[in-house]
mmCIF file of C-alpha atoms and ligand atoms in Angstrom:
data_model
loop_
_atom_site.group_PDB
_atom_site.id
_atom_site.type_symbol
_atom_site.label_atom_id
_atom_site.label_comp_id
_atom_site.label_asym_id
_atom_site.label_seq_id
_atom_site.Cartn_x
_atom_site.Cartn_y
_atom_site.Cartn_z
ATOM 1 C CA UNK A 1 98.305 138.297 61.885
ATOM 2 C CA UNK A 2 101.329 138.729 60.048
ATOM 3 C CA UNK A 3 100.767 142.129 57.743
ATOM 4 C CA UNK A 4 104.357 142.324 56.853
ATOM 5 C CA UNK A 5 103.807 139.399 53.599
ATOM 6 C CA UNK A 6 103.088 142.063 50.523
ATOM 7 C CA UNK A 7 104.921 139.199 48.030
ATOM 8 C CA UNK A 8 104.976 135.723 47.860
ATOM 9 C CA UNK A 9 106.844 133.254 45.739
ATOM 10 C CA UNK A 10 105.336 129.764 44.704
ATOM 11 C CA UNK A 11 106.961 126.863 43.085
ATOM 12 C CA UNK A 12 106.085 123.251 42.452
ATOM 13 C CA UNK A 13 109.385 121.307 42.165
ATOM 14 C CA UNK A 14 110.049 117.689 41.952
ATOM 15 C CA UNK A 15 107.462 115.065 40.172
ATOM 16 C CA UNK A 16 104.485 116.702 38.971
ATOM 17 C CA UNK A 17 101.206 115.193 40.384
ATOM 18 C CA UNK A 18 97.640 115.694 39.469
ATOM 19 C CA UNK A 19 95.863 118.710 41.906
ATOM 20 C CA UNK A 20 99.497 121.321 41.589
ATOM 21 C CA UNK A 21 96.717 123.019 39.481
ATOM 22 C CA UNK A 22 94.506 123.417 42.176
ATOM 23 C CA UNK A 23 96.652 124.170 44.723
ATOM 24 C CA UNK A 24 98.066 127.071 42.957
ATOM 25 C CA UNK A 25 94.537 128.360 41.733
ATOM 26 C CA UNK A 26 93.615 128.603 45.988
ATOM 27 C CA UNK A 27 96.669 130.142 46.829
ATOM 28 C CA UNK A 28 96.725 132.487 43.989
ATOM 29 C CA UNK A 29 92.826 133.121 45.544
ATOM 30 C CA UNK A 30 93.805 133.322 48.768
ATOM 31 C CA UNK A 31 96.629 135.330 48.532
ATOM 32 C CA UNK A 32 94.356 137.902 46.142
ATOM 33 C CA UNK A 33 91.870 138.088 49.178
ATOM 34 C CA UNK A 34 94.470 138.589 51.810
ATOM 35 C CA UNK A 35 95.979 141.344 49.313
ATOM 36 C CA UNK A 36 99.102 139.430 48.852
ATOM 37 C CA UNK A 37 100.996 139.555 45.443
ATOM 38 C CA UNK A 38 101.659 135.852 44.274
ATOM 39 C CA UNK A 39 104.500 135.144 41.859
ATOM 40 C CA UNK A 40 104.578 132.188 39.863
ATOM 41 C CA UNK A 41 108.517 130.506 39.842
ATOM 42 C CA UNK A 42 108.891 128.546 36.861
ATOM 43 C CA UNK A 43 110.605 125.108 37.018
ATOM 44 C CA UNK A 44 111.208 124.886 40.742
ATOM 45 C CA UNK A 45 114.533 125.713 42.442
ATOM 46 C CA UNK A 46 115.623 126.291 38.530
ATOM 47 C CA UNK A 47 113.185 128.888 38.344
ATOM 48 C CA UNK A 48 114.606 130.374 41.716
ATOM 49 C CA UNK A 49 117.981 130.748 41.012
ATOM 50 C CA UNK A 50 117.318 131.770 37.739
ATOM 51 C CA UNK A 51 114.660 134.136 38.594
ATOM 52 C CA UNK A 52 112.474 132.797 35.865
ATOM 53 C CA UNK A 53 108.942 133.889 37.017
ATOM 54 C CA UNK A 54 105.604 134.170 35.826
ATOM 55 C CA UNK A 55 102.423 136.034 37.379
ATOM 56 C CA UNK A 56 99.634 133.549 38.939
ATOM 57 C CA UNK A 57 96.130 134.844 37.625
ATOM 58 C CA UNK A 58 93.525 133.670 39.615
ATOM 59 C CA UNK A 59 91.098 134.088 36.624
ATOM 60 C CA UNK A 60 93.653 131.718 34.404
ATOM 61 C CA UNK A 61 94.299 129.732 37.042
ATOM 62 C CA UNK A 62 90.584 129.090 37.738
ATOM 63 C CA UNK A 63 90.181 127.418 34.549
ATOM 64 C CA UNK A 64 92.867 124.984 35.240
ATOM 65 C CA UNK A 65 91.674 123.331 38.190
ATOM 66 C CA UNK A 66 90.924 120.303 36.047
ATOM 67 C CA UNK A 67 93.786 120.172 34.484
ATOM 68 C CA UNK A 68 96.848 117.377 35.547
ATOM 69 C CA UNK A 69 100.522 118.443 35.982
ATOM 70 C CA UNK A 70 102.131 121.722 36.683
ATOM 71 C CA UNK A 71 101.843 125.016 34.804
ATOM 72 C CA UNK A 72 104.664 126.468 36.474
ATOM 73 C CA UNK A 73 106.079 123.194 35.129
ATOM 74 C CA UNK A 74 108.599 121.297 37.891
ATOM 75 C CA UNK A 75 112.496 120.285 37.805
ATOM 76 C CA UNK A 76 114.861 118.519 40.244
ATOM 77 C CA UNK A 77 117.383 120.966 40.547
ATOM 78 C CA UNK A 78 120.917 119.490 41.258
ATOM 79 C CA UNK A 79 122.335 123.583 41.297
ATOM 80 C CA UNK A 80 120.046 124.102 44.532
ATOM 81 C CA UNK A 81 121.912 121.489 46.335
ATOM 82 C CA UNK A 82 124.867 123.702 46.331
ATOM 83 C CA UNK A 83 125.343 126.366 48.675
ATOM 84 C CA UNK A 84 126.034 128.512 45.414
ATOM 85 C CA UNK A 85 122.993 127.927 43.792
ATOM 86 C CA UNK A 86 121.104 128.714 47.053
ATOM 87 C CA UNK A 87 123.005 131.875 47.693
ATOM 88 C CA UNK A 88 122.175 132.493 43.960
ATOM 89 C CA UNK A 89 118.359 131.746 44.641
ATOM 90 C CA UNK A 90 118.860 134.859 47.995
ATOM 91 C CA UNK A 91 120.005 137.451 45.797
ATOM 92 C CA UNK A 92 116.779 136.265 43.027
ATOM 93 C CA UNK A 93 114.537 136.837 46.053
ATOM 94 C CA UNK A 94 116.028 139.695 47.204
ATOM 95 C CA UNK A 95 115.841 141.946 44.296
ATOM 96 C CA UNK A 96 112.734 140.710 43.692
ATOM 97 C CA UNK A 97 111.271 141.633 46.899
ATOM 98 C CA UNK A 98 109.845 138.051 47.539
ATOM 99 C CA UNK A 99 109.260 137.752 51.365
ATOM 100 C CA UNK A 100 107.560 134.463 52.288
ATOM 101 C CA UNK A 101 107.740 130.857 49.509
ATOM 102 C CA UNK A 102 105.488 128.551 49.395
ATOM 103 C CA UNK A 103 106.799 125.520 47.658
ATOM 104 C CA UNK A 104 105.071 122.350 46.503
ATOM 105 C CA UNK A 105 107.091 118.948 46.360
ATOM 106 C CA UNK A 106 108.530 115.507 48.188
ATOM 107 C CA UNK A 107 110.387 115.512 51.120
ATOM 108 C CA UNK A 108 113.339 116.210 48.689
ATOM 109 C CA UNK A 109 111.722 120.018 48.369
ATOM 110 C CA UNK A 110 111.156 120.254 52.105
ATOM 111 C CA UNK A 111 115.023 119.267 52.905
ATOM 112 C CA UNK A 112 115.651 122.180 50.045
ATOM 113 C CA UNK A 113 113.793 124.842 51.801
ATOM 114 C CA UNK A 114 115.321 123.518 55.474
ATOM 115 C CA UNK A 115 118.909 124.401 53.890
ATOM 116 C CA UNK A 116 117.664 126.786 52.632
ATOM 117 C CA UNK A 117 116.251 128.597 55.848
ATOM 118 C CA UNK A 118 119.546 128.103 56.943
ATOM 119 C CA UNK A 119 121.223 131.316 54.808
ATOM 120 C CA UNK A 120 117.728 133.118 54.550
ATOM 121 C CA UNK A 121 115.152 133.907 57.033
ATOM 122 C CA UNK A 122 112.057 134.516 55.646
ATOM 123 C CA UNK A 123 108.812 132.220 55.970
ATOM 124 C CA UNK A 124 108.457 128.981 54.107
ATOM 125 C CA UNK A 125 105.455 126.696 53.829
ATOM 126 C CA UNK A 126 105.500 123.384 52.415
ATOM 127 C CA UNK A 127 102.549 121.605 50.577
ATOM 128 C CA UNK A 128 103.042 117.907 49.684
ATOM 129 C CA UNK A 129 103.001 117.026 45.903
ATOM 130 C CA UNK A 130 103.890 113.790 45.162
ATOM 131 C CA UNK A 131 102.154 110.545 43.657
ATOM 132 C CA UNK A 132 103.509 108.246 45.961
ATOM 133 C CA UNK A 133 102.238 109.440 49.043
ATOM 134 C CA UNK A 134 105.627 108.416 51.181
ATOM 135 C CA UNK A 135 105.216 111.818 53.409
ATOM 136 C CA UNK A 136 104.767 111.878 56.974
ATOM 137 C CA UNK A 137 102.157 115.057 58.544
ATOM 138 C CA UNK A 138 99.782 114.140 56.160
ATOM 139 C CA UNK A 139 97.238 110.975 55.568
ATOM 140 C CA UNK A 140 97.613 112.130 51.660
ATOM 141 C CA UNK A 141 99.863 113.983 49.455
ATOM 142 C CA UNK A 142 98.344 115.932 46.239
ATOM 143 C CA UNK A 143 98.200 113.828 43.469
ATOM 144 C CA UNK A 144 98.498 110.362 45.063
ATOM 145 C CA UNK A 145 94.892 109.190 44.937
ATOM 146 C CA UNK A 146 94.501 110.198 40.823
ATOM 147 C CA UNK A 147 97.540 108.001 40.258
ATOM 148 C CA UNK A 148 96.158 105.108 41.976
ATOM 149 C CA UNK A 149 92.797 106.091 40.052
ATOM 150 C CA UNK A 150 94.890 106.104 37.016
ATOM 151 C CA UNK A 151 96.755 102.607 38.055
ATOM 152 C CA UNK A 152 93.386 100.634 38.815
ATOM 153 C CA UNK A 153 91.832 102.029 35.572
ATOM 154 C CA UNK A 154 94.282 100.474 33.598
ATOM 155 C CA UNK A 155 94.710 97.583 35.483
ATOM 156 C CA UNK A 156 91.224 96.449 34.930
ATOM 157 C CA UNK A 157 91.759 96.874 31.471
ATOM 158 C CA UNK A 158 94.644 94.791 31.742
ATOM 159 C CA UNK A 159 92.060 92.162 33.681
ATOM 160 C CA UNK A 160 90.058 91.986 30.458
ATOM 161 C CA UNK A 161 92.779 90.698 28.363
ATOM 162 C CA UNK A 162 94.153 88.561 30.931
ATOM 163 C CA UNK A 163 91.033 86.785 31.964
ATOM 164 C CA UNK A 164 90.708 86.685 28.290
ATOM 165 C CA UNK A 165 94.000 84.369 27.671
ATOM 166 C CA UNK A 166 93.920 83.090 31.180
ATOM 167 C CA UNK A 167 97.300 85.145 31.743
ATOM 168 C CA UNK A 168 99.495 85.843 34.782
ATOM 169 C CA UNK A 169 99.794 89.690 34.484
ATOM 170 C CA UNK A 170 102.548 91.221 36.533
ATOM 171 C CA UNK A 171 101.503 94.991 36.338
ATOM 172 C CA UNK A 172 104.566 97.438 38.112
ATOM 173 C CA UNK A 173 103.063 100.673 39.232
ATOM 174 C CA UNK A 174 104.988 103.878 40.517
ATOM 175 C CA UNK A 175 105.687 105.027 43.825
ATOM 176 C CA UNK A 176 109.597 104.998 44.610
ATOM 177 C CA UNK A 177 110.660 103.293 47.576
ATOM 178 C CA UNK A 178 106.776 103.416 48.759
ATOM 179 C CA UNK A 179 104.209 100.671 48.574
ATOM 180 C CA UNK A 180 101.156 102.617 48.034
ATOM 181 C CA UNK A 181 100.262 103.005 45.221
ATOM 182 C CA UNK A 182 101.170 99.101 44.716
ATOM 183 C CA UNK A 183 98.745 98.590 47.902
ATOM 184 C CA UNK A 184 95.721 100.824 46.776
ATOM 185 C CA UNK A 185 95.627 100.288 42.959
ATOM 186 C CA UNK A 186 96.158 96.135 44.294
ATOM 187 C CA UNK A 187 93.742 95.890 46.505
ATOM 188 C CA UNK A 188 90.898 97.770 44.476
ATOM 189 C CA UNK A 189 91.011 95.899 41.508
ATOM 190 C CA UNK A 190 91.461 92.391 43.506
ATOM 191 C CA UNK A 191 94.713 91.188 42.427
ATOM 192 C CA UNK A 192 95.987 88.198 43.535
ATOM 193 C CA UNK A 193 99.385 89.051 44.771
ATOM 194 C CA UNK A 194 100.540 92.710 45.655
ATOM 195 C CA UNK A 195 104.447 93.205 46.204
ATOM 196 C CA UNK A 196 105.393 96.041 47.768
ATOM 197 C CA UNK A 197 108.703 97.782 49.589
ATOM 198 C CA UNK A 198 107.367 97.372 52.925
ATOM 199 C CA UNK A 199 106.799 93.734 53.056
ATOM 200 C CA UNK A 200 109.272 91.114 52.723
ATOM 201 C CA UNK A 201 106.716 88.162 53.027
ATOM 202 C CA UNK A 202 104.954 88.619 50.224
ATOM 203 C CA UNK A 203 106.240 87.071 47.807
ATOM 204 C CA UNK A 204 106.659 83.788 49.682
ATOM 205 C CA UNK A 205 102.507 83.912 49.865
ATOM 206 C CA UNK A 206 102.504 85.174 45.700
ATOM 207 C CA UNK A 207 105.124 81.586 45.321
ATOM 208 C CA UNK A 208 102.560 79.592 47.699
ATOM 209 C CA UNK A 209 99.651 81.150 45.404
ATOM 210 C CA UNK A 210 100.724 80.862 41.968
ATOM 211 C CA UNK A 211 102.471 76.727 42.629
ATOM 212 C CA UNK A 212 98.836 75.580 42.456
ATOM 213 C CA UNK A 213 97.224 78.043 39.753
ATOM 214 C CA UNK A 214 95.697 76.081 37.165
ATOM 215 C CA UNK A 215 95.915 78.563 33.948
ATOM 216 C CA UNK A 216 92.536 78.306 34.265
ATOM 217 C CA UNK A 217 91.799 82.173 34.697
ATOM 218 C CA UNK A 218 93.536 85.459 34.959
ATOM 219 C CA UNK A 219 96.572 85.703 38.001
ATOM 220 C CA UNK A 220 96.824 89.716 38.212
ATOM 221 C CA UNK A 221 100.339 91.247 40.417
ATOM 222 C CA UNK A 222 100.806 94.578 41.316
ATOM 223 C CA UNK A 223 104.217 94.848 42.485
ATOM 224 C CA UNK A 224 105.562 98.751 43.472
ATOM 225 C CA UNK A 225 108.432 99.622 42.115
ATOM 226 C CA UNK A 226 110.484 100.152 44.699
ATOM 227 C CA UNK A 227 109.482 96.352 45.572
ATOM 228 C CA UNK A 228 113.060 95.192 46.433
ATOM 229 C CA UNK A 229 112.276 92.458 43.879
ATOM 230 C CA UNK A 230 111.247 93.688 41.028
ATOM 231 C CA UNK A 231 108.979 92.468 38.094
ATOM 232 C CA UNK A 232 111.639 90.466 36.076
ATOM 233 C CA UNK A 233 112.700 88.780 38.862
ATOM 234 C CA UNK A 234 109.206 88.105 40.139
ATOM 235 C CA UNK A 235 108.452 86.424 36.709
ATOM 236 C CA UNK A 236 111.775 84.375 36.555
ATOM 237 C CA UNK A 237 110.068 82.737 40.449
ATOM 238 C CA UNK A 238 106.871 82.827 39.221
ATOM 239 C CA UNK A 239 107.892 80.454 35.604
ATOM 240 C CA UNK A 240 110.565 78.556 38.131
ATOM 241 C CA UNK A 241 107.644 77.384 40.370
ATOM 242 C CA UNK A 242 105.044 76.883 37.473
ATOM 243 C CA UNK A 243 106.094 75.982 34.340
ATOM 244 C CA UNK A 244 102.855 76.462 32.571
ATOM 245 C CA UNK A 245 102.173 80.115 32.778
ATOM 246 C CA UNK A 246 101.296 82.079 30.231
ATOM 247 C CA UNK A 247 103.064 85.477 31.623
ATOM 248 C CA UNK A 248 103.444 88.960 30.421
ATOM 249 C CA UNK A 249 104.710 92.171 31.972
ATOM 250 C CA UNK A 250 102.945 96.023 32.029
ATOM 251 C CA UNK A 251 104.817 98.758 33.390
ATOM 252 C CA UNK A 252 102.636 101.403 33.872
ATOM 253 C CA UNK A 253 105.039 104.188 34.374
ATOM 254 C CA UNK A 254 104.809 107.690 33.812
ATOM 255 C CA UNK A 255 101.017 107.709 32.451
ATOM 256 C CA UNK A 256 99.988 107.697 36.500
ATOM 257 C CA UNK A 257 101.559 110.995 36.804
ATOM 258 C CA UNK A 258 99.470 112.706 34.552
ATOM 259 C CA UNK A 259 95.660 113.224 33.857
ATOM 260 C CA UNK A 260 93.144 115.305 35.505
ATOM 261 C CA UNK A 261 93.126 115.170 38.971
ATOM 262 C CA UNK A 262 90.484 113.471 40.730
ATOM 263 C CA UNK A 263 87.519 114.756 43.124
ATOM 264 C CA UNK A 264 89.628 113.717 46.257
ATOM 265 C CA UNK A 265 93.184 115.785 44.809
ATOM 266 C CA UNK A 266 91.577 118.797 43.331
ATOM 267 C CA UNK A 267 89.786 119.280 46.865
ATOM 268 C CA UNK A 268 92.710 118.375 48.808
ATOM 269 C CA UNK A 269 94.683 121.245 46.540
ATOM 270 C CA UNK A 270 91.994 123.767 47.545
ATOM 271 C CA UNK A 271 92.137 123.505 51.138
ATOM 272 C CA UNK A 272 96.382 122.943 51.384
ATOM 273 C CA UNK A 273 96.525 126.092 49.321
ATOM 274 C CA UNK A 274 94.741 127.829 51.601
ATOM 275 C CA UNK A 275 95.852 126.606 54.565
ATOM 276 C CA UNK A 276 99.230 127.922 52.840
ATOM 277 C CA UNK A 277 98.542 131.257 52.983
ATOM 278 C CA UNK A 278 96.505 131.246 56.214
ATOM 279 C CA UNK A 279 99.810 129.379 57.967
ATOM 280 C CA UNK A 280 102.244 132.629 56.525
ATOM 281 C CA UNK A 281 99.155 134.716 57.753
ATOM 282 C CA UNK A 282 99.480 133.348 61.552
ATOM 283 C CA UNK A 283 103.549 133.896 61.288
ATOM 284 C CA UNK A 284 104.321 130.239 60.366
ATOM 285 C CA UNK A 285 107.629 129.357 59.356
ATOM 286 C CA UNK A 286 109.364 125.853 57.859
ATOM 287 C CA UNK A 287 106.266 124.025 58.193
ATOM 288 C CA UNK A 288 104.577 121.576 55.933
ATOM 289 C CA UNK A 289 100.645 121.810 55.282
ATOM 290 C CA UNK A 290 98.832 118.859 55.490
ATOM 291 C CA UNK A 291 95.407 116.921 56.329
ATOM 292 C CA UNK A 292 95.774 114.208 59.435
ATOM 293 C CA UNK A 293 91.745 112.313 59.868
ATOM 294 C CA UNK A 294 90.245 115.127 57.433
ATOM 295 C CA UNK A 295 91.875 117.948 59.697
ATOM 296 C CA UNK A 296 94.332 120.759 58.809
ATOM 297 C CA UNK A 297 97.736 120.459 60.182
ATOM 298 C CA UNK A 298 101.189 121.366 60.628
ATOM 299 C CA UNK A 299 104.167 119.465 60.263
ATOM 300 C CA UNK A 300 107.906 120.996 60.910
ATOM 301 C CA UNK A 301 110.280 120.714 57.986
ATOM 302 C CA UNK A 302 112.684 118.877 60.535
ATOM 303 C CA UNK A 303 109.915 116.457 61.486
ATOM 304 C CA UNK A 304 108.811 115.638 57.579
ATOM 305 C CA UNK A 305 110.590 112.414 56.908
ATOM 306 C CA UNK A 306 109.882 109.798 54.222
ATOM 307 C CA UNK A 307 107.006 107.398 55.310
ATOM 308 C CA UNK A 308 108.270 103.910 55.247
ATOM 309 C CA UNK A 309 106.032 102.155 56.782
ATOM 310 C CA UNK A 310 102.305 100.810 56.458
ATOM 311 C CA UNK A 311 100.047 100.599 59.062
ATOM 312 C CA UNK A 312 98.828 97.634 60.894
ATOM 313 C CA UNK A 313 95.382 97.994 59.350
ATOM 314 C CA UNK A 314 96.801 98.032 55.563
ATOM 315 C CA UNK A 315 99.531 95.312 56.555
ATOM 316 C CA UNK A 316 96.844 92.965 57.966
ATOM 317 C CA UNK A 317 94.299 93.738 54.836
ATOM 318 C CA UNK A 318 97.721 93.024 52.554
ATOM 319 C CA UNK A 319 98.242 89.773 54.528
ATOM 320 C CA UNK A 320 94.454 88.798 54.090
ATOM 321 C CA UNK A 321 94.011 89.337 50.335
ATOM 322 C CA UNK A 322 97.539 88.138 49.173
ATOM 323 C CA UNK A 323 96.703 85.092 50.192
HETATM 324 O O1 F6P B 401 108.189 110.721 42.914
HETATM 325 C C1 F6P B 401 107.253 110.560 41.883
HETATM 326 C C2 F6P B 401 107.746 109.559 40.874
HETATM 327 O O2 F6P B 401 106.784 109.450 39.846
HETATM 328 C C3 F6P B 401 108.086 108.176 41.436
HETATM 329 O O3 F6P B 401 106.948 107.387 41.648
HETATM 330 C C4 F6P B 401 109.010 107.663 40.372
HETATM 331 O O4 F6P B 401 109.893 106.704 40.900
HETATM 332 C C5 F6P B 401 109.764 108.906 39.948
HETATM 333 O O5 F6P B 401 108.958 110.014 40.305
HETATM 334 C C6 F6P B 401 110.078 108.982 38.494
HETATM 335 O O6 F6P B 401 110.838 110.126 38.298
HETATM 336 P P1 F6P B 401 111.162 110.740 36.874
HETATM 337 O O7 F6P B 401 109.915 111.372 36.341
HETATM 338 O O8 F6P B 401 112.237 111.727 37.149
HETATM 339 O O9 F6P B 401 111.593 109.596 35.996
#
């Protein structure tokens, strides 16, 4: 047991996603139980170098479990990147008597605290916050499986008024340079083409699809949009191949990165935020907490890399139903 943590720092930095809530309502708890002060750091790495802070009640925080985004509220800092910001962010810690940070982002946090660790030597855990679920160490990131709750939601609303006008629908959902939220939200609400990042064949199977539609129903795509074509350009093929389409175009955008998280987030934020505080309890250091086949683990900073690739199992069931 490591008894030398009195004061922690915790931050949420990057994209907000649905379950930061959560995860800071079981640290603040854990930490509480462990009798470990927890300080709130407003706006990420802002908040850091700025030494803009905030305490983290666990009776406040308790009644925001539901509740989507980040009340420490997030930023990409571009002053962190630079060894003066960082230095900046040392001295913040150090009068402040902050000895261990937990911080909760994308790979682009984790590569912050790695720098990071290399000026300052005290523990950091990572927790991974992000929608588009691109993270290696961990079969989910926080926040991923509300967005995709959020993407097939509206995309069966979008079915309606497509079946409705027998409409091709290309519908772009988030996710970066990932394909899943594109692949979840796709399959669930059975689309007939999903375009994502990872796969370059699929739009020659969407072209094979769409030559022979009829306008005689709906024709729902979910391309990512990371997709390295893109939804314009995916309706330009689509009206060069079939002239009669009726087509329109629904960018779903930022409304996935809000709302309350679901059942799946808000429990995967109560057990990362404890794992949090349990990993600083065993002496971890520049390691990411996450859940690999519904079991705790830890991932090195160093080993945390983007996820670009889909398995064989989601590639296959992408094959089958694209076609
Ligand atoms: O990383 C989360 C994410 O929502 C991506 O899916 C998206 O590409 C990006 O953030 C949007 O960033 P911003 O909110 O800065 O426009």
């Amino acid at each position: 047991m490591n008894q030398s943590i009195k004061h922690i720092g915790v931050f949420t930095s990057g994209g907000d996603s649905p379950g930061m809530n959560a995860v800071l309502y079981a640290i603040a708890k854990a930490a509480e139980a462990n009798g470990i002060k927890a300080t709130g750091i407003r706006k990420g790495y802002e908040g850091l170098i700025d030494g803009d802070f905030m305490s983290l009640e666990t009776h406040q925080l308790q009644k925001l479990v539901h509740k989507g985004g980040t009340i420490l509220k997030t930023a990409r800092s571009k002053r962190f990147m630079e060894l003066k910001g960082r230095k900046k962010a040392l001295q913040t810690l150090q009068i402040n008597n902050i000895d261990a940070l937990i911080a909760i982002g994308g790979d682009g946090t984790f590569k912050g605290l790695l720098a990071f660790s290399e000026i300052y030597d005290i523990p950091f855990i990572g927790i991974p916050g992000t929608i588009d679920n691109d993270i290696s160490g961990t079969d989910y990131t926080l926040g991923f499986d509300s967005a995709v709750n959020t993407a097939i939601e509206n995309i069966d609303k979008i079915r309606d008024t497509a079946e409705s006008h027998n409409r091709v629908f290309i519908v772009e959902v988030m996710g970066r340079d990932s394909g899943y939220i594109a692949l979840h939200s796709g399959l669930t609400v059975g689309a007939d083409a999903i375009l994502i990042p990872e796969s370059g064949k699929d739009i020659i199977d969407l072209l094979n699809k769409v030559k022979d539609y009829d306008s005689e129903d709906a024709f729902l795509v979910v391309v990512s949009e990371g997709d390295e074509i893109g939804a314009e350009l995916v309706a330009s093929k689509i009206k060069e191949i079939n002239h009669n389409v009726d087509l329109r175009i629904t960018k779903l955008g930022h409304v996935q990165r809000g709302g309350n998280p679901s059942a799946l987030d808000r429990m995967l934020g109560i057990r990362l935020g404890v794992a949090a505080i349990d990993a600083l309890l065993q002496g971890k250091n520049n390691v990411m907490v996450g859940i690999l086949n519904n079991e705790l683990y830890l991932t090195p900073f160093e080993e945390v890399v983007k996820q670009h690739q889909v398995n064989d199992e989601l590639q296959k069931l992408l094959e089958l139903f694209g076609k």
